[in-house]
Structure formats: C-alpha cells, structure tokens
CSV table of C-alpha atoms and ligand atoms in Angstrom, one decimal:
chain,number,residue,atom,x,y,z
X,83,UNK,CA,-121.1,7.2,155.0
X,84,UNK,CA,-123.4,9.4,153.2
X,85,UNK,CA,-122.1,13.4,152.9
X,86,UNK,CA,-120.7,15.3,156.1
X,87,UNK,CA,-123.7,18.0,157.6
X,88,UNK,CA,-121.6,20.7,158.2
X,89,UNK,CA,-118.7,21.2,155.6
X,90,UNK,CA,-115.7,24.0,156.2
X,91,UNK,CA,-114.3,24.2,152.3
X,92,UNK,CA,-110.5,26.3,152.6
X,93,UNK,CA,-111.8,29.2,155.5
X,94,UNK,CA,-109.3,31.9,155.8
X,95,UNK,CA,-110.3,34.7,158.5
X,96,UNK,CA,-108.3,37.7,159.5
X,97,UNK,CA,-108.6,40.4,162.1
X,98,UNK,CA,-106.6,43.3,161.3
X,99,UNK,CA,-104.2,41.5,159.0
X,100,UNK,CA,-103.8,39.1,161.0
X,101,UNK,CA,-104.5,35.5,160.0
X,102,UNK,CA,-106.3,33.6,163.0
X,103,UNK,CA,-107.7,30.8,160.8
X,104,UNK,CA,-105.6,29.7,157.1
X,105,UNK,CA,-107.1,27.4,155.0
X,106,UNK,CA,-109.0,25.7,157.2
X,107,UNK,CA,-110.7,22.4,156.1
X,108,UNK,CA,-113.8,20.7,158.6
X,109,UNK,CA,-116.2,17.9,157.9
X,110,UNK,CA,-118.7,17.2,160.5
X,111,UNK,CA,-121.0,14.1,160.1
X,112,UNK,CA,-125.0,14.6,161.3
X,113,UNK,CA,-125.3,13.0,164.7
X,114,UNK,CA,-122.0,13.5,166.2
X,115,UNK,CA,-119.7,15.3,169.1
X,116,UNK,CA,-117.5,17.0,167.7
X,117,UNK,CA,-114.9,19.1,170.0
X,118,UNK,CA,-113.0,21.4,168.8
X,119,UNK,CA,-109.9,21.6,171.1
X,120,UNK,CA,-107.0,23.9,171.5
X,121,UNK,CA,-105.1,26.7,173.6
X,122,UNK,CA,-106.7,29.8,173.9
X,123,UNK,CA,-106.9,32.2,170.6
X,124,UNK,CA,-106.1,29.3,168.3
X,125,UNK,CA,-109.1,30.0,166.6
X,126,UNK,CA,-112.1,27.7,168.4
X,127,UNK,CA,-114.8,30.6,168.9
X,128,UNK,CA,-113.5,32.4,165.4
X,129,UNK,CA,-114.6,28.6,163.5
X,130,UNK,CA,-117.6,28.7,165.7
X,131,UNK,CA,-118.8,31.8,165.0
X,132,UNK,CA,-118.1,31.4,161.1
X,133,UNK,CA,-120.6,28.3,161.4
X,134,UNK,CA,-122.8,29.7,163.4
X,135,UNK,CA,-123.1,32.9,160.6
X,136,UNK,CA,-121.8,35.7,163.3
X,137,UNK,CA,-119.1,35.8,161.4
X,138,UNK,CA,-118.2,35.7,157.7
X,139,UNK,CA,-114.9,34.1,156.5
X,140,UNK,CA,-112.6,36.0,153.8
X,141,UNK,CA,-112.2,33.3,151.7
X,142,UNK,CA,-114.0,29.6,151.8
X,143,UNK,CA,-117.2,28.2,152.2
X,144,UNK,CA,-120.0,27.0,154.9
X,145,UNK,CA,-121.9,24.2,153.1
X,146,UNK,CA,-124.5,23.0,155.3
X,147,UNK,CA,-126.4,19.7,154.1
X,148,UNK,CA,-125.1,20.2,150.7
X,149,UNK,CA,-126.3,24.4,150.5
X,150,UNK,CA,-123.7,26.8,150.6
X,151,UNK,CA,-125.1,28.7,153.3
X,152,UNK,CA,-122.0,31.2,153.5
X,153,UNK,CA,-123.8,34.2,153.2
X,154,UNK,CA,-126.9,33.1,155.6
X,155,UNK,CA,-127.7,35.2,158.4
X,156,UNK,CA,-127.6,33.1,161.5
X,157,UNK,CA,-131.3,33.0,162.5
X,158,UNK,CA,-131.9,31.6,159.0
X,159,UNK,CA,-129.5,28.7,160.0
X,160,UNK,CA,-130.6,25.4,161.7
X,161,UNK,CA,-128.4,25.7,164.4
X,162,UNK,CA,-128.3,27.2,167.7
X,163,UNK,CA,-125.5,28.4,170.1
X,164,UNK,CA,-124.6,28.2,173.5
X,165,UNK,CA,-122.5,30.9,174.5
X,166,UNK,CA,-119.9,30.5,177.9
X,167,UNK,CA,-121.8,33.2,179.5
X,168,UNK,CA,-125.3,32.2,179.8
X,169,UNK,CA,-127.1,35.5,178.9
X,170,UNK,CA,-130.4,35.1,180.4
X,171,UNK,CA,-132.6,37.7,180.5
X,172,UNK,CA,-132.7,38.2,184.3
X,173,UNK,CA,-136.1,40.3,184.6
X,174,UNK,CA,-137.8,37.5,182.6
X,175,UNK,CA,-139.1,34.1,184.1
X,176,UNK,CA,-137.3,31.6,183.4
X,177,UNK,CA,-140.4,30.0,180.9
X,178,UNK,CA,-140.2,33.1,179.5
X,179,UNK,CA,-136.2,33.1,179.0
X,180,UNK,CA,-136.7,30.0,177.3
X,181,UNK,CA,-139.7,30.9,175.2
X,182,UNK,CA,-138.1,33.8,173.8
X,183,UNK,CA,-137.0,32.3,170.5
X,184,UNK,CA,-140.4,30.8,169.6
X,185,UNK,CA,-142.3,34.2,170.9
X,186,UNK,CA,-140.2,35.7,168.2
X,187,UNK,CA,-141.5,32.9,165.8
X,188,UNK,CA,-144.9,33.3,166.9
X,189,UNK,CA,-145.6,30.0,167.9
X,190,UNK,CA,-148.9,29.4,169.5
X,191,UNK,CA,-149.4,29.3,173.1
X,192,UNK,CA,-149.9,25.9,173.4
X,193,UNK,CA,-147.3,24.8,171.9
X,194,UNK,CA,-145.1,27.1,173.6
X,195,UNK,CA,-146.3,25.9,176.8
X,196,UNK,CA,-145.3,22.4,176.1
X,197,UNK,CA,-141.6,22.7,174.6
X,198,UNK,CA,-140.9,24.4,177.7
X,199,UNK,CA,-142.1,21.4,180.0
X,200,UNK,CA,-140.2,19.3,177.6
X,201,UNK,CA,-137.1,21.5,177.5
X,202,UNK,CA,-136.9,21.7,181.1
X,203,UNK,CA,-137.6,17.9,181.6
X,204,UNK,CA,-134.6,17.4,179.1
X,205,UNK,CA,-132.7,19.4,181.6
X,206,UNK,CA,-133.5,18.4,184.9
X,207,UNK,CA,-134.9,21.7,185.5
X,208,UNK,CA,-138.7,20.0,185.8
X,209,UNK,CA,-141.1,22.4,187.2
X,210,UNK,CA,-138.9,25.8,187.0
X,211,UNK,CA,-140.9,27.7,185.2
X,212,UNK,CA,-142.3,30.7,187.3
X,213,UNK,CA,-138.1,30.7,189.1
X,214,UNK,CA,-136.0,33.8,188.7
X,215,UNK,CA,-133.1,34.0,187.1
X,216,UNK,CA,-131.0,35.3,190.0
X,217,UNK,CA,-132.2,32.6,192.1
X,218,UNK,CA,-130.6,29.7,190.4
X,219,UNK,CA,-127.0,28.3,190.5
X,220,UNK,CA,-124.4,29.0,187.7
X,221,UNK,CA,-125.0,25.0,186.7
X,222,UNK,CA,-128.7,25.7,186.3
X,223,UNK,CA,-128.6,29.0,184.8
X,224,UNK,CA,-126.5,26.9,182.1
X,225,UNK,CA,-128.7,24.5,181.7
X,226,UNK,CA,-131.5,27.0,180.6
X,227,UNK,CA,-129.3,28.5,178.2
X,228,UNK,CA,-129.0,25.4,176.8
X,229,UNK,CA,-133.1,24.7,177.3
X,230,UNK,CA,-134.0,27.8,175.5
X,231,UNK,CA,-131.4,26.6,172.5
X,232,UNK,CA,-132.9,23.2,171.9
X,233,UNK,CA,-136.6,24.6,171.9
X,234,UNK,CA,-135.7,25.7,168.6
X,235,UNK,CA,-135.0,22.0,167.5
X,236,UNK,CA,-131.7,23.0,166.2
X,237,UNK,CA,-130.1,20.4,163.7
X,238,UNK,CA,-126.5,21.3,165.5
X,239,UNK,CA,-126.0,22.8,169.3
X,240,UNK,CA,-123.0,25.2,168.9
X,241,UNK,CA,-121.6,25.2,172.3
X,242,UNK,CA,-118.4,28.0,173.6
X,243,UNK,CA,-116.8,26.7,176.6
X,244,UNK,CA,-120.2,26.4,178.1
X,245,UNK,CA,-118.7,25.3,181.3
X,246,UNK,CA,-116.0,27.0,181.3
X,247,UNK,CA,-117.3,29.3,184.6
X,248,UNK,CA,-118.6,26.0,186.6
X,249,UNK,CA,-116.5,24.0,189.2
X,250,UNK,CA,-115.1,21.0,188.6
X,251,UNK,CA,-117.6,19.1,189.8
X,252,UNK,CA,-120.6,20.6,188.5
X,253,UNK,CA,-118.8,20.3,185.3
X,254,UNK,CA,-117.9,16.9,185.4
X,255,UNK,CA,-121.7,16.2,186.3
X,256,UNK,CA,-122.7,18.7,183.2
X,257,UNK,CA,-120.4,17.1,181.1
X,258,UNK,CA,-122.1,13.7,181.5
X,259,UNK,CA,-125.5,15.5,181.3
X,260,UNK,CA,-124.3,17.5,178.0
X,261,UNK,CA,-123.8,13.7,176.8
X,262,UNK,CA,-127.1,12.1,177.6
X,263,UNK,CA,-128.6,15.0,175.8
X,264,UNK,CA,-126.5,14.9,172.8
X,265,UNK,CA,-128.1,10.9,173.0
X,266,UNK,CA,-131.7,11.5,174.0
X,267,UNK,CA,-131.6,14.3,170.9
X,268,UNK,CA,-130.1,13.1,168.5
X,269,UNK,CA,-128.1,16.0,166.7
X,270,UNK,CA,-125.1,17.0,166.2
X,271,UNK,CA,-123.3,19.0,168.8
X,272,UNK,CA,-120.1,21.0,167.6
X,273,UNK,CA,-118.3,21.9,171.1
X,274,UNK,CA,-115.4,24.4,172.0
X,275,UNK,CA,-113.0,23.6,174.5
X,276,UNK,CA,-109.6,24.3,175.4
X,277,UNK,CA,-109.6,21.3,178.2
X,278,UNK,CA,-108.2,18.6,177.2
X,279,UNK,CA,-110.2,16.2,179.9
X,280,UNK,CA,-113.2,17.5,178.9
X,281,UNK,CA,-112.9,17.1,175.0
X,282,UNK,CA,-111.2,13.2,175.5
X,283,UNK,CA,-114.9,12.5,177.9
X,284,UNK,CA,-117.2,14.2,175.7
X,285,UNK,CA,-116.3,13.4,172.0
X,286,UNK,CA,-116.9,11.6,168.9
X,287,UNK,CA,-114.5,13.3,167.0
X,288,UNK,CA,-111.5,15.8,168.6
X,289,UNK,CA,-110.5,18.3,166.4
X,290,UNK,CA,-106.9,19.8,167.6
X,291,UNK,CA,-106.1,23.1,166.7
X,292,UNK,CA,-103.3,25.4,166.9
X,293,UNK,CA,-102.7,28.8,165.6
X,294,UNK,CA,-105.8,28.7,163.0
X,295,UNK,CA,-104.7,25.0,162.0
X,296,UNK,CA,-106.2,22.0,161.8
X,297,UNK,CA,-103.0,19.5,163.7
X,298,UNK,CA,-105.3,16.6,163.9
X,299,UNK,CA,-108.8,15.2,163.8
X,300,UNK,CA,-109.5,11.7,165.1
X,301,UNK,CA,-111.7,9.9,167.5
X,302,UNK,CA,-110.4,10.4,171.3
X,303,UNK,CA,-108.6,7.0,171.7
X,304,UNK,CA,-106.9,8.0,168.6
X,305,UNK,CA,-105.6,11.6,169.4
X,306,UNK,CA,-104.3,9.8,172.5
X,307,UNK,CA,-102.6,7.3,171.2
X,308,UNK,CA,-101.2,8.1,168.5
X,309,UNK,CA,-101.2,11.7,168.2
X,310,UNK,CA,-99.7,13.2,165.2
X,311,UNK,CA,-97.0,15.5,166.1
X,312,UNK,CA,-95.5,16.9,169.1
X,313,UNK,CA,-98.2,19.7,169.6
X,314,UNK,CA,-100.6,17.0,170.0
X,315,UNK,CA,-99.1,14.6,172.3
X,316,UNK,CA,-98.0,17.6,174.8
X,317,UNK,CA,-101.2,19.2,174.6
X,318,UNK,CA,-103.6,16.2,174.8
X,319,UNK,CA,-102.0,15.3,178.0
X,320,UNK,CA,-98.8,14.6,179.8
X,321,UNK,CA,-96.2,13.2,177.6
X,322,UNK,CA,-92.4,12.4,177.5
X,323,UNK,CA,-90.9,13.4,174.3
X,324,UNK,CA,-87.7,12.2,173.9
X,325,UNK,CA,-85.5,12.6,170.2
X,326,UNK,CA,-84.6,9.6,168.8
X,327,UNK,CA,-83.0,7.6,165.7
X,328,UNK,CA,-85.3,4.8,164.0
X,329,UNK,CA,-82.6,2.4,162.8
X,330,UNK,CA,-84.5,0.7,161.0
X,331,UNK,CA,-88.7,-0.7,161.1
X,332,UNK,CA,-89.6,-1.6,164.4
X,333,UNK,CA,-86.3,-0.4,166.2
X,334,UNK,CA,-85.5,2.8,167.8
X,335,UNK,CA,-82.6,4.0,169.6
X,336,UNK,CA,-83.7,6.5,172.5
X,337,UNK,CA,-80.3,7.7,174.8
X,338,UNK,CA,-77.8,5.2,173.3
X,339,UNK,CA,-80.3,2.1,174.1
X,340,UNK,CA,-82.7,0.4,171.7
X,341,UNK,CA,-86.0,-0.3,171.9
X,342,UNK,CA,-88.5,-2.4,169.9
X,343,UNK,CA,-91.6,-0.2,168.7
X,344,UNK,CA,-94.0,-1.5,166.2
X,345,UNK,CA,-93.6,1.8,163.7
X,346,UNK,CA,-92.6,1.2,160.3
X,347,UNK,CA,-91.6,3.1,157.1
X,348,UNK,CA,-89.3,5.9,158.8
X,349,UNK,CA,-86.5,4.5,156.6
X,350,UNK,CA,-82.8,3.8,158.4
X,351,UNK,CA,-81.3,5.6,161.1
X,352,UNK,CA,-83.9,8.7,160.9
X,353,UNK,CA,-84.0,11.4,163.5
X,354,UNK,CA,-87.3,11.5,165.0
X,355,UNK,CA,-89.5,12.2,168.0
X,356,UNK,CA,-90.8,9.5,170.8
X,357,UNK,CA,-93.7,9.9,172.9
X,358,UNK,CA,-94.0,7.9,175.4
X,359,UNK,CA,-96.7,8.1,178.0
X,360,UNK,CA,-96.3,8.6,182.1
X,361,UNK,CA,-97.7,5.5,182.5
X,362,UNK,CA,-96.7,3.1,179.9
X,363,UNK,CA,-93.3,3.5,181.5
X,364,UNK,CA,-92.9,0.2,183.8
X,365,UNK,CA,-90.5,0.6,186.4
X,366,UNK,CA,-88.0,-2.4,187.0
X,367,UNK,CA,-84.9,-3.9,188.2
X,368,UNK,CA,-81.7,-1.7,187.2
X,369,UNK,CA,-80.6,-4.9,185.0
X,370,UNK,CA,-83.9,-5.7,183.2
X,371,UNK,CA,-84.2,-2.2,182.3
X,372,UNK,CA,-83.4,-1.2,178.5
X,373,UNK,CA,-82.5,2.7,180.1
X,374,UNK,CA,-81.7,3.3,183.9
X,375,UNK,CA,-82.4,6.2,186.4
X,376,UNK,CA,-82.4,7.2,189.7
X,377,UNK,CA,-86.1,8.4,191.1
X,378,UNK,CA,-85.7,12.4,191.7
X,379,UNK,CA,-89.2,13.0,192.5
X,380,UNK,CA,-91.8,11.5,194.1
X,381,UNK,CA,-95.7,12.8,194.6
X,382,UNK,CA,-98.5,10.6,195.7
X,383,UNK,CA,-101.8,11.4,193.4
X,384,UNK,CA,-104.3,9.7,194.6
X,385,UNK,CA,-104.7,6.8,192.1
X,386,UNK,CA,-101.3,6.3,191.3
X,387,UNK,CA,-98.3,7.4,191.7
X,388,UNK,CA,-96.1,10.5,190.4
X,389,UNK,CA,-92.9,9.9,189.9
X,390,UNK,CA,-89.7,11.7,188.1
X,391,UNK,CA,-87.1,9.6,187.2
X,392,UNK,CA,-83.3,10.9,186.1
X,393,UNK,CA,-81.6,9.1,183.6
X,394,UNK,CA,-77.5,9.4,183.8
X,395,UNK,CA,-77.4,11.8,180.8
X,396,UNK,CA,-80.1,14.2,183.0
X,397,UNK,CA,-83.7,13.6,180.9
X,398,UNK,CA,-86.5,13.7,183.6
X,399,UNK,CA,-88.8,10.6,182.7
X,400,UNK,CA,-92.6,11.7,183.8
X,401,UNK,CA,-93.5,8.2,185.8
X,402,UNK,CA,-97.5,7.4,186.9
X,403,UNK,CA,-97.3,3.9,188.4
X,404,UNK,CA,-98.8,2.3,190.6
X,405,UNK,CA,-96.4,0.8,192.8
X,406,UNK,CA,-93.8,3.1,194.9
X,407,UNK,CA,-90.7,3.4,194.6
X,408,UNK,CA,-88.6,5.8,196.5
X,409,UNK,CA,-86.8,8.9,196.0
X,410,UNK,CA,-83.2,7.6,195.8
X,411,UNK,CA,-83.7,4.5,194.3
X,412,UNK,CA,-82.1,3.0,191.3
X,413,UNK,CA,-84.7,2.2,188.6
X,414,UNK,CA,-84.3,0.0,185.3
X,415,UNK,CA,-87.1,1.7,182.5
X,416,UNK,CA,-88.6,-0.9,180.3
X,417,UNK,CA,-91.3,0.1,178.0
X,418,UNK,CA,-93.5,-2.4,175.9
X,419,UNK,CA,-93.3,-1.7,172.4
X,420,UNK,CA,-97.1,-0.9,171.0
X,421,UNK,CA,-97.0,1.6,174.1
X,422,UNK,CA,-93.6,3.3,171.9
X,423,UNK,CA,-95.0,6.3,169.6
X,424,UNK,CA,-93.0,7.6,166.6
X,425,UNK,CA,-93.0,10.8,165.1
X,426,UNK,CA,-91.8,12.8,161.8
X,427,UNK,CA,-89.9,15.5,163.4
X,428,UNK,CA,-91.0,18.9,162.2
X,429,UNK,CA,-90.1,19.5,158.4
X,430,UNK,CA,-89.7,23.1,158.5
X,431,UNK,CA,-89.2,26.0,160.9
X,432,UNK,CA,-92.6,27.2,160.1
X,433,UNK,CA,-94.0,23.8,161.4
X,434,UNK,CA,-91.7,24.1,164.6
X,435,UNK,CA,-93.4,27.4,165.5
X,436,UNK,CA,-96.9,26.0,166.0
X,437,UNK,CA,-94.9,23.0,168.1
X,438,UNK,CA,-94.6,23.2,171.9
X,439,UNK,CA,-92.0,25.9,172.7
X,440,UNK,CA,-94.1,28.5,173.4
U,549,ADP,N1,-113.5,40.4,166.4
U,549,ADP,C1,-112.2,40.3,166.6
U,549,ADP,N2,-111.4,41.3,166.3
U,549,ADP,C2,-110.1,41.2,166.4
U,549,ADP,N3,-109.4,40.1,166.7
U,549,ADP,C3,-110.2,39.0,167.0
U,549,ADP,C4,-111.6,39.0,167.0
U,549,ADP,N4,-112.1,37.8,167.3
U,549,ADP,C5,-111.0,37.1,167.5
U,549,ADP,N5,-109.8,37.7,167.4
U,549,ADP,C6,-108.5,37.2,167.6
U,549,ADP,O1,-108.4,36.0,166.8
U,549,ADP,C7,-107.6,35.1,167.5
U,549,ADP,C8,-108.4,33.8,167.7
U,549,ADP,O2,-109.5,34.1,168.6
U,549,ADP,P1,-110.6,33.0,169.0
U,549,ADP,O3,-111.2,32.4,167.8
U,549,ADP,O4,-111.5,33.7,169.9
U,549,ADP,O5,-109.7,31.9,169.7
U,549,ADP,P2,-110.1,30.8,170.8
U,549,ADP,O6,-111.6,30.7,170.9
U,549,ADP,O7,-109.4,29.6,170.3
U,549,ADP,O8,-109.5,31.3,172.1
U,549,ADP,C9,-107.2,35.7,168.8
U,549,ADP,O9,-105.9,36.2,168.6
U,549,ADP,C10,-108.2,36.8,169.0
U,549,ADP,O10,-107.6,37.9,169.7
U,550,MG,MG1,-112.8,31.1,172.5
C-alpha cells in the first residue's frame, strides 16, 4: 500500500496543563477523505492545526511524505486550509480574493489569470470574477474560500467545519460538491466535522475522536456497523445499548432471553454491551418474538416510522420500521443475528469516562 502521506507519530498537545490531545497516533494515505469526527473540543481543529503547522505539538511528530516536517512553518507546507469562516477579503474582488496566495508567490499574470478561470470552473463559480464579496451567498462565499485554497495546488485540503454556518440544504448540496472535487482533484482532503451525517456521506476513512483520543478509525460502513465501543455506536447514530451476558460464541442473553449473534471469542457467560440498531429491530407477533413490549411511542418521520417500544422490565427499545404499529399494542422483538453487535465493556473507569454519560 505504499507509506501513508501524512503521518501523526505519539502527538501530545496541552493548553494550560491541560491535555486536549495524548498520544495521538494518525496515518493518512495520499488520495483520500479522511474525516475526523467528534463532539465539540475533543480535539478536531487542535489535530488540524498541528498538521496544518499553526500549531506545534509538545511531544510527537508530523512526518509528511516520509520528512519530518514538525517544525515547518505552514506556508512551507503543501497543504492548504479551509477555515469555517470563510475570511475573504471583502474590499477585494473576488479574482483578487482568490489570487492572493499566488500574488504573494509572484506568479505571472498569465498564469494567474488562468488558475482563477480554472478555480472558479472547479467551483461552479464560472465567470465571478469582477463580483463583490458582500454580494454573494454564504454557500458561494464558501466555495471561494475553497477556490482561492486549491489555486495553490495543495497536496492535502485541510477543511474546519467548512459548512458548519450553511443550511441544511446548501450543505447537503456542498457536501456532494466537496466530493466531486476531492474526485476531479485528486488529493487528499483531511475534513473536521462534528456531524455525524456528514462524515458517514463524505468519507474514505472516519476517524472518531473523543477527549484527545483516537476511539476508532475505519471506513464509514465499518464505524457503523461495527463500531468499537459504546462512545462510537451512540455517537455515530442512534443506537440501543442494552448490557448483556455472552454465554458462550454466537449466544447472548439480553433481559433473560437469548439471542443468536455471530460474535465469537468473548469466552462464557461474559458481561458485555449490545448495540443494536433502530432498525434492525423487526417487529412481530407477541409469540414469535424472542423479547416482548408494548409500543409507548409512536412518531411518523417521513420515511419510516419512529417507534418506542417498552419491554416488561421498562428498557425503551428505539424502533425505525416501516410498517405501523400502534401505541398500545403488544409487540414480539426479533432481531436477526449478523444485525446483533457485541462489545467488551469498558476495562477501567478511566475508559468509562470518555464513554457516553456525559
Ligand atoms: N489556543 C488554545 N488555548 C487554550 N485552549 C485551547 C486552545 N485551542 C483549543 N483549546 C482547548 O482544547 C480543547 C480542544 O479544542 P479543539 O481542538 O478546538 O476541539 P474541537 O475542534 O474538537 O471542538 C478545548 O477544550 C479547547 O477549549
Ligand atoms: Mg473545532
């Protein structure tokens, strides 16, 4: 596979003793998404900013292409950022805003004049040039931040919650745009986020984070399927996470009922965690269900339906189905087994602290 692009070696960063990133640990391959995702101050923008160069680490290294480029400023870096607010000059043209980086690198006219046709092209900005700043939208404002970014033909796009101030539409349409460019380009965009929608359309590779750790990296089928721990199934969407006892492979007992899951080598009769998904819960018959309940809640959402079912010992099961069934009614819950996720509960207090009660 050849060796990663970017490469985070043990980064430890703290601001006024206190630790927001410990031992951190990041390949990134050339030609990739990569998003880093988490709640706010986990430490996105800090790891962003220490690759970037605006910010050195205490302890680690930056190795870029196989250079240690720790100590590089970050103009001396092939990479670029795109910050969450734009920036823009607004008493420059917009051909100007953009041509600001190569002015500086005193590129010739000509050639000037062409990466911005090309940059705005990329963009769908075609023919903006002599625009003011003030006249365009939030959505297009962002989009020549991220014009005057790639004029520099950056090896990696650093991107901050670039769409962070946008509506949802606009982002969903920049997020499909953001994308295509990535494609058209062909480098390797790092991306902070702390949506969760957002980093499962965008990515190669989701990078979870929580408190200045790492809790797992994976492609975005992966984080959702088979996420790691409990941080990482509640935070990558909605979840029921239920204890439970692995009896043995393949069988775990979840309120007094067993269930056949296809997880192995948690030894006999081991307390553990179970994720099970809103809608990989089918809703049946009383009789045919391995669990019962009686639906509490019921919301139509559009595309499916929202339902909270009680079981007799008072869990409230997080139901997305498409059929109906009413508030009131008695439910059986059967769940196939590959749609059954198991997980090591947390070894230590420590680890329970970064988990989900907070
Ligand atoms: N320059 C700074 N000085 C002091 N504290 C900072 C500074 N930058 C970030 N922090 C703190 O570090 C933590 C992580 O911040 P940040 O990396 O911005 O998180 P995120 O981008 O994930 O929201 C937060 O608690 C934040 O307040
Ligand atoms: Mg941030």
């Amino acid at each position: 596979m050849g060796q990663p692009l970017i490469d985070l070696r043990n980064i430890s960063k703290s601001f006024d003793g206190t630790m927001v990133l410990d031992d951190l640990n990041l390949s990134v391959k050339e030609n990739t998404f990569v998003t880093l995702l988490g709640p706010s101050g986990c430490g996105k923008t800090t790891t962003l900013r220490i690759i970037g160069g605006f910010e050195s680490p205490d302890r680690g290294e930056v190795i870029f292409d196989g250079q240690n480029i720790t100590s590089l400023p970050p103009n001396k870096r092939q990479l670029n950022t795109v910050f969450q607010k734009y920036a823009l000059f607004t008493h420059m043209s917009i051909a100007e805003n953009i041509a600001f980086g190569l002015k500086i690198k005193n590129k010739s006219r000509s050639y000037i004049q062409d990466k911005i046709k090309y940059a705005l092209k990329l963009v769908n900005l075609d023919g903006f040039e002599n625009r003011s700043v003030s006249s365009l939208s939030g959505g297009q404002q962002q989009r020549i931040a991220i014009a005057r970014a790639i004029v520099n033909e950056p090896r990696v796009l650093l991107l901050d919650e670039p769409l962070g101030a946008l509506d949802l539409k606009l982002r969903q349409d920049m997020q499909y745009e953001l994308i295509r460019l990535k494609n058209e380009l062909g480098i390797t965009f790092i991306y902070v986020t702390h949506d969760q929608e957002e980093a499962l359309t965008m990515s190669d590779t989701i990078v979870v984070m929580n408190q200045g750790y790492i809790q797992q990296m994976g492609s975005p089928e992966n984080i959702y399927n088979e996420p790691e721990n409990a941080f990482v199934a509640d935070f990558i969407g909605e979840s029921n996470i239920v204890p439970g006892i692995m009896l043995r492979d393949e069988l775990v007992q979840i309120f007094g009922a067993k269930f056949n899951c296809v997880d192995k080598g948690f030894g006999l009769n081991k307390p553990v965690d179970v994720v099970i998904r809103p809608e990989d819960i089918d809703l049946v018959a009383p009789e045919n269900g391995t669990l019962t309940g009686k639906v509490t809640h019921l919301i139509f959402k559009g595309v499916h339906y929202e339902m909270e079912v009680t079981s007799p010992d008072g869990f409230e099961w997080l139901v997305h189905s498409t059929d109906l069934f009413p508030v009131g009614q008695d439910v059986g819950i059967h769940v196939d087994p590959f749609d059954i996720q198991i997980m090591n509960k947390p070894a230590s207090e420590d680890e329970e602290a970064v988990g989900i009660n907070e």
